[in-house]
Amino acid sequence: MLPEMTKKKIDEIGGRNIIKILEKKVYQSDLCKTNDRLSIPEKMILLKAEDFLKPEELNLLMTKDPKTNKLNGIPVLVLDPNLKEFNLVLKRWQMTTSITYNLTHRWYEVVKCNNFQVGNVLQLWSFRGLDDQLGFALVRV
């Protein structure tokens, strides 16, 4: 269950369509400052990406910026377990045999603010905010 305080915060910022995406253990790679990302392996997602991403968002995530040749990302609002707001970027990495979504660009700030440790268990919930912006809420289990 999503904690009541998290639900209330999502309501306060105009959020709706709350969906549990996954529950995962935190690994060293999720805490590494140089990686600066939380990995969200597609095989761990409790539903299909199409259930929380719009078709145009999925299409964007599958492309690269022609100028930089870097993967495109979607700006997302992330609520940490203390309900602090962070502006991160969701990206999609196509590996040889798998797909991983990643929360990037300032993820390490979230790690530091919450003192995440290897083995912590996090739930990731998606929601849609004002202007239909994709958002995520992190819950420490």
mmCIF file with all atom_site columns, C-alpha atoms in Angstrom, residues 4-118:
data_model
loop_
_atom_site.group_PDB
_atom_site.id
_atom_site.type_symbol
_atom_site.label_atom_id
_atom_site.label_alt_id
_atom_site.label_comp_id
_atom_site.label_asym_id
_atom_site.label_entity_id
_atom_site.label_seq_id
_atom_site.pdbx_PDB_ins_code
_atom_site.Cartn_x
_atom_site.Cartn_y
_atom_site.Cartn_z
_atom_site.occupancy
_atom_site.B_iso_or_equiv
_atom_site.pdbx_formal_charge
_atom_site.auth_seq_id
_atom_site.auth_comp_id
_atom_site.auth_asym_id
_atom_site.auth_atom_id
_atom_site.pdbx_PDB_model_num
ATOM 1   C CA . GLU A 1 4   ? -1.225 7.907  3.288   1.00 0.00 ? 4   GLU A CA 1
ATOM 2   C CA . MET A 1 5   ? 1.227  10.841 3.558   1.00 0.00 ? 5   MET A CA 1
ATOM 3   C CA . THR A 1 6   ? 2.615  10.043 0.106   1.00 0.00 ? 6   THR A CA 1
ATOM 4   C CA . LYS A 1 7   ? -0.894 9.801  -1.320  1.00 0.00 ? 7   LYS A CA 1
ATOM 5   C CA . LYS A 1 8   ? -1.753 13.156 0.263   1.00 0.00 ? 8   LYS A CA 1
ATOM 6   C CA . LYS A 1 9   ? 1.394  14.809 -1.179  1.00 0.00 ? 9   LYS A CA 1
ATOM 7   C CA . ILE A 1 10  ? 0.599  13.480 -4.658  1.00 0.00 ? 10  ILE A CA 1
ATOM 8   C CA . ASP A 1 11  ? -2.944 14.886 -4.293  1.00 0.00 ? 11  ASP A CA 1
ATOM 9   C CA . GLU A 1 12  ? -1.558 18.272 -3.177  1.00 0.00 ? 12  GLU A CA 1
ATOM 10  C CA . ILE A 1 13  ? 0.547  18.587 -6.317  1.00 0.00 ? 13  ILE A CA 1
ATOM 11  C CA . GLY A 1 14  ? -2.383 17.628 -8.548  1.00 0.00 ? 14  GLY A CA 1
ATOM 12  C CA . GLY A 1 15  ? -1.317 14.023 -9.060  1.00 0.00 ? 15  GLY A CA 1
ATOM 13  C CA . ARG A 1 16  ? -3.560 11.223 -10.244 1.00 0.00 ? 16  ARG A CA 1
ATOM 14  C CA . ASN A 1 17  ? -3.391 7.746  -11.838 1.00 0.00 ? 17  ASN A CA 1
ATOM 15  C CA . ILE A 1 18  ? -1.115 6.312  -9.160  1.00 0.00 ? 18  ILE A CA 1
ATOM 16  C CA . ILE A 1 19  ? 0.372  2.953  -10.188 1.00 0.00 ? 19  ILE A CA 1
ATOM 17  C CA . LYS A 1 20  ? 2.897  0.745  -8.391  1.00 0.00 ? 20  LYS A CA 1
ATOM 18  C CA . ILE A 1 21  ? 5.760  0.142  -10.812 1.00 0.00 ? 21  ILE A CA 1
ATOM 19  C CA . LEU A 1 22  ? 8.147  -2.048 -8.864  1.00 0.00 ? 22  LEU A CA 1
ATOM 20  C CA . GLU A 1 23  ? 9.743  -3.025 -5.599  1.00 0.00 ? 23  GLU A CA 1
ATOM 21  C CA . LYS A 1 24  ? 13.486 -3.569 -5.644  1.00 0.00 ? 24  LYS A CA 1
ATOM 22  C CA . LYS A 1 25  ? 16.536 -3.946 -3.477  1.00 0.00 ? 25  LYS A CA 1
ATOM 23  C CA . VAL A 1 26  ? 19.060 -1.160 -3.752  1.00 0.00 ? 26  VAL A CA 1
ATOM 24  C CA . TYR A 1 27  ? 22.371 -2.312 -5.240  1.00 0.00 ? 27  TYR A CA 1
ATOM 25  C CA . GLN A 1 28  ? 25.797 -0.690 -5.074  1.00 0.00 ? 28  GLN A CA 1
ATOM 26  C CA . SER A 1 29  ? 25.385 0.453  -8.687  1.00 0.00 ? 29  SER A CA 1
ATOM 27  C CA . ASP A 1 30  ? 22.275 2.440  -7.625  1.00 0.00 ? 30  ASP A CA 1
ATOM 28  C CA . LEU A 1 31  ? 24.339 4.272  -4.979  1.00 0.00 ? 31  LEU A CA 1
ATOM 29  C CA . CYS A 1 32  ? 27.426 5.064  -7.046  1.00 0.00 ? 32  CYS A CA 1
ATOM 30  C CA . LYS A 1 33  ? 28.022 8.798  -7.499  1.00 0.00 ? 33  LYS A CA 1
ATOM 31  C CA . THR A 1 34  ? 29.576 8.332  -10.935 1.00 0.00 ? 34  THR A CA 1
ATOM 32  C CA . ASN A 1 35  ? 26.610 6.248  -12.170 1.00 0.00 ? 35  ASN A CA 1
ATOM 33  C CA . ASP A 1 36  ? 24.113 8.808  -10.824 1.00 0.00 ? 36  ASP A CA 1
ATOM 34  C CA . ARG A 1 37  ? 21.114 6.619  -11.640 1.00 0.00 ? 37  ARG A CA 1
ATOM 35  C CA . LEU A 1 38  ? 18.519 4.273  -10.215 1.00 0.00 ? 38  LEU A CA 1
ATOM 36  C CA . SER A 1 39  ? 18.124 1.286  -12.491 1.00 0.00 ? 39  SER A CA 1
ATOM 37  C CA . ILE A 1 40  ? 14.633 0.017  -13.191 1.00 0.00 ? 40  ILE A CA 1
ATOM 38  C CA . PRO A 1 41  ? 15.007 -3.278 -15.075 1.00 0.00 ? 41  PRO A CA 1
ATOM 39  C CA . GLU A 1 42  ? 12.040 -3.838 -17.364 1.00 0.00 ? 42  GLU A CA 1
ATOM 40  C CA . LYS A 1 43  ? 11.748 -7.443 -16.179 1.00 0.00 ? 43  LYS A CA 1
ATOM 41  C CA . MET A 1 44  ? 11.112 -6.154 -12.628 1.00 0.00 ? 44  MET A CA 1
ATOM 42  C CA . ILE A 1 45  ? 8.335  -3.754 -13.639 1.00 0.00 ? 45  ILE A CA 1
ATOM 43  C CA . LEU A 1 46  ? 5.022  -5.106 -12.361 1.00 0.00 ? 46  LEU A CA 1
ATOM 44  C CA . LEU A 1 47  ? 3.158  -4.147 -15.532 1.00 0.00 ? 47  LEU A CA 1
ATOM 45  C CA . LYS A 1 48  ? 3.967  -3.066 -19.073 1.00 0.00 ? 48  LYS A CA 1
ATOM 46  C CA . ALA A 1 49  ? 5.746  0.232  -19.701 1.00 0.00 ? 49  ALA A CA 1
ATOM 47  C CA . GLU A 1 50  ? 2.746  1.212  -21.843 1.00 0.00 ? 50  GLU A CA 1
ATOM 48  C CA . ASP A 1 51  ? 0.646  1.232  -18.673 1.00 0.00 ? 51  ASP A CA 1
ATOM 49  C CA . PHE A 1 52  ? 2.489  4.220  -17.202 1.00 0.00 ? 52  PHE A CA 1
ATOM 50  C CA . LEU A 1 53  ? 4.150  5.786  -20.258 1.00 0.00 ? 53  LEU A CA 1
ATOM 51  C CA . LYS A 1 54  ? 2.260  7.466  -23.088 1.00 0.00 ? 54  LYS A CA 1
ATOM 52  C CA . PRO A 1 55  ? 3.036  6.219  -26.619 1.00 0.00 ? 55  PRO A CA 1
ATOM 53  C CA . GLU A 1 56  ? 4.836  9.469  -27.483 1.00 0.00 ? 56  GLU A CA 1
ATOM 54  C CA . GLU A 1 57  ? 6.974  9.174  -24.321 1.00 0.00 ? 57  GLU A CA 1
ATOM 55  C CA . LEU A 1 58  ? 7.916  5.595  -25.174 1.00 0.00 ? 58  LEU A CA 1
ATOM 56  C CA . ASN A 1 59  ? 8.792  6.645  -28.713 1.00 0.00 ? 59  ASN A CA 1
ATOM 57  C CA . LEU A 1 60  ? 10.943 9.516  -27.434 1.00 0.00 ? 60  LEU A CA 1
ATOM 58  C CA . LEU A 1 61  ? 12.771 7.203  -25.017 1.00 0.00 ? 61  LEU A CA 1
ATOM 59  C CA . MET A 1 62  ? 13.680 4.917  -27.924 1.00 0.00 ? 62  MET A CA 1
ATOM 60  C CA . THR A 1 63  ? 15.465 7.674  -29.841 1.00 0.00 ? 63  THR A CA 1
ATOM 61  C CA . LYS A 1 64  ? 18.698 9.622  -29.611 1.00 0.00 ? 64  LYS A CA 1
ATOM 62  C CA . ASP A 1 65  ? 19.237 13.355 -29.907 1.00 0.00 ? 65  ASP A CA 1
ATOM 63  C CA . PRO A 1 66  ? 20.598 13.814 -33.464 1.00 0.00 ? 66  PRO A CA 1
ATOM 64  C CA . LYS A 1 67  ? 22.941 16.623 -32.339 1.00 0.00 ? 67  LYS A CA 1
ATOM 65  C CA . THR A 1 68  ? 24.558 14.832 -29.388 1.00 0.00 ? 68  THR A CA 1
ATOM 66  C CA . ASN A 1 69  ? 23.808 11.194 -30.244 1.00 0.00 ? 69  ASN A CA 1
ATOM 67  C CA . LYS A 1 70  ? 22.768 10.735 -26.590 1.00 0.00 ? 70  LYS A CA 1
ATOM 68  C CA . LEU A 1 71  ? 19.596 8.956  -25.530 1.00 0.00 ? 71  LEU A CA 1
ATOM 69  C CA . ASN A 1 72  ? 16.581 11.189 -25.138 1.00 0.00 ? 72  ASN A CA 1
ATOM 70  C CA . GLY A 1 73  ? 14.993 11.412 -21.724 1.00 0.00 ? 73  GLY A CA 1
ATOM 71  C CA . ILE A 1 74  ? 11.773 12.607 -20.145 1.00 0.00 ? 74  ILE A CA 1
ATOM 72  C CA . PRO A 1 75  ? 11.867 15.185 -17.336 1.00 0.00 ? 75  PRO A CA 1
ATOM 73  C CA . VAL A 1 76  ? 10.085 13.710 -14.300 1.00 0.00 ? 76  VAL A CA 1
ATOM 74  C CA . LEU A 1 77  ? 9.203  14.882 -10.830 1.00 0.00 ? 77  LEU A CA 1
ATOM 75  C CA . VAL A 1 78  ? 10.343 12.447 -8.131  1.00 0.00 ? 78  VAL A CA 1
ATOM 76  C CA . LEU A 1 79  ? 9.103  12.474 -4.552  1.00 0.00 ? 79  LEU A CA 1
ATOM 77  C CA . ASP A 1 80  ? 11.589 10.854 -2.199  1.00 0.00 ? 80  ASP A CA 1
ATOM 78  C CA . PRO A 1 81  ? 10.497 8.890  0.914   1.00 0.00 ? 81  PRO A CA 1
ATOM 79  C CA . ASN A 1 82  ? 10.540 12.165 2.882   1.00 0.00 ? 82  ASN A CA 1
ATOM 80  C CA . LEU A 1 83  ? 8.276  13.753 0.227   1.00 0.00 ? 83  LEU A CA 1
ATOM 81  C CA . LYS A 1 84  ? 10.995 16.120 -0.963  1.00 0.00 ? 84  LYS A CA 1
ATOM 82  C CA . GLU A 1 85  ? 10.673 16.957 -4.668  1.00 0.00 ? 85  GLU A CA 1
ATOM 83  C CA . PHE A 1 86  ? 13.465 16.339 -7.173  1.00 0.00 ? 86  PHE A CA 1
ATOM 84  C CA . ASN A 1 87  ? 13.561 17.010 -10.910 1.00 0.00 ? 87  ASN A CA 1
ATOM 85  C CA . LEU A 1 88  ? 15.163 14.007 -12.583 1.00 0.00 ? 88  LEU A CA 1
ATOM 86  C CA . VAL A 1 89  ? 15.199 12.486 -16.062 1.00 0.00 ? 89  VAL A CA 1
ATOM 87  C CA . LEU A 1 90  ? 13.845 9.073  -17.070 1.00 0.00 ? 90  LEU A CA 1
ATOM 88  C CA . LYS A 1 91  ? 15.875 7.281  -19.747 1.00 0.00 ? 91  LYS A CA 1
ATOM 89  C CA . ARG A 1 92  ? 15.593 3.893  -21.427 1.00 0.00 ? 92  ARG A CA 1
ATOM 90  C CA . TRP A 1 93  ? 18.644 1.775  -22.129 1.00 0.00 ? 93  TRP A CA 1
ATOM 91  C CA . GLN A 1 94  ? 18.426 -1.034 -24.674 1.00 0.00 ? 94  GLN A CA 1
ATOM 92  C CA . MET A 1 95  ? 20.958 -3.687 -23.693 1.00 0.00 ? 95  MET A CA 1
ATOM 93  C CA . THR A 1 96  ? 21.831 -6.722 -25.770 1.00 0.00 ? 96  THR A CA 1
ATOM 94  C CA . THR A 1 97  ? 19.274 -8.965 -24.067 1.00 0.00 ? 97  THR A CA 1
ATOM 95  C CA . SER A 1 98  ? 17.275 -6.616 -21.867 1.00 0.00 ? 98  SER A CA 1
ATOM 96  C CA . ILE A 1 99  ? 15.844 -3.135 -21.360 1.00 0.00 ? 99  ILE A CA 1
ATOM 97  C CA . THR A 1 100 ? 16.468 -0.977 -18.319 1.00 0.00 ? 100 THR A CA 1
ATOM 98  C CA . TYR A 1 101 ? 14.830 2.316  -17.457 1.00 0.00 ? 101 TYR A CA 1
ATOM 99  C CA . ASN A 1 102 ? 16.894 4.694  -15.349 1.00 0.00 ? 102 ASN A CA 1
ATOM 100 C CA . LEU A 1 103 ? 16.197 7.729  -13.203 1.00 0.00 ? 103 LEU A CA 1
ATOM 101 C CA . THR A 1 104 ? 19.166 9.994  -13.893 1.00 0.00 ? 104 THR A CA 1
ATOM 102 C CA . HIS A 1 105 ? 20.457 13.572 -13.586 1.00 0.00 ? 105 HIS A CA 1
ATOM 103 C CA . ARG A 1 106 ? 20.657 14.293 -9.855  1.00 0.00 ? 106 ARG A CA 1
ATOM 104 C CA . TRP A 1 107 ? 19.747 10.791 -8.629  1.00 0.00 ? 107 TRP A CA 1
ATOM 105 C CA . TYR A 1 108 ? 22.808 10.845 -6.374  1.00 0.00 ? 108 TYR A CA 1
ATOM 106 C CA . GLU A 1 109 ? 21.293 13.856 -4.596  1.00 0.00 ? 109 GLU A CA 1
ATOM 107 C CA . VAL A 1 110 ? 18.298 11.669 -3.711  1.00 0.00 ? 110 VAL A CA 1
ATOM 108 C CA . VAL A 1 111 ? 20.691 8.975  -2.460  1.00 0.00 ? 111 VAL A CA 1
ATOM 109 C CA . LYS A 1 112 ? 22.530 11.443 -0.194  1.00 0.00 ? 112 LYS A CA 1
ATOM 110 C CA . CYS A 1 113 ? 19.352 13.060 1.178   1.00 0.00 ? 113 CYS A CA 1
ATOM 111 C CA . ASN A 1 114 ? 17.912 9.665  2.111   1.00 0.00 ? 114 ASN A CA 1
ATOM 112 C CA . ASN A 1 115 ? 21.061 7.836  3.165   1.00 0.00 ? 115 ASN A CA 1
ATOM 113 C CA . PHE A 1 116 ? 20.118 4.866  0.981   1.00 0.00 ? 116 PHE A CA 1
ATOM 114 C CA . GLN A 1 117 ? 22.203 1.756  1.640   1.00 0.00 ? 117 GLN A CA 1
ATOM 115 C CA . VAL A 1 118 ? 22.817 -1.481 -0.233  1.00 0.00 ? 118 VAL A CA 1
#
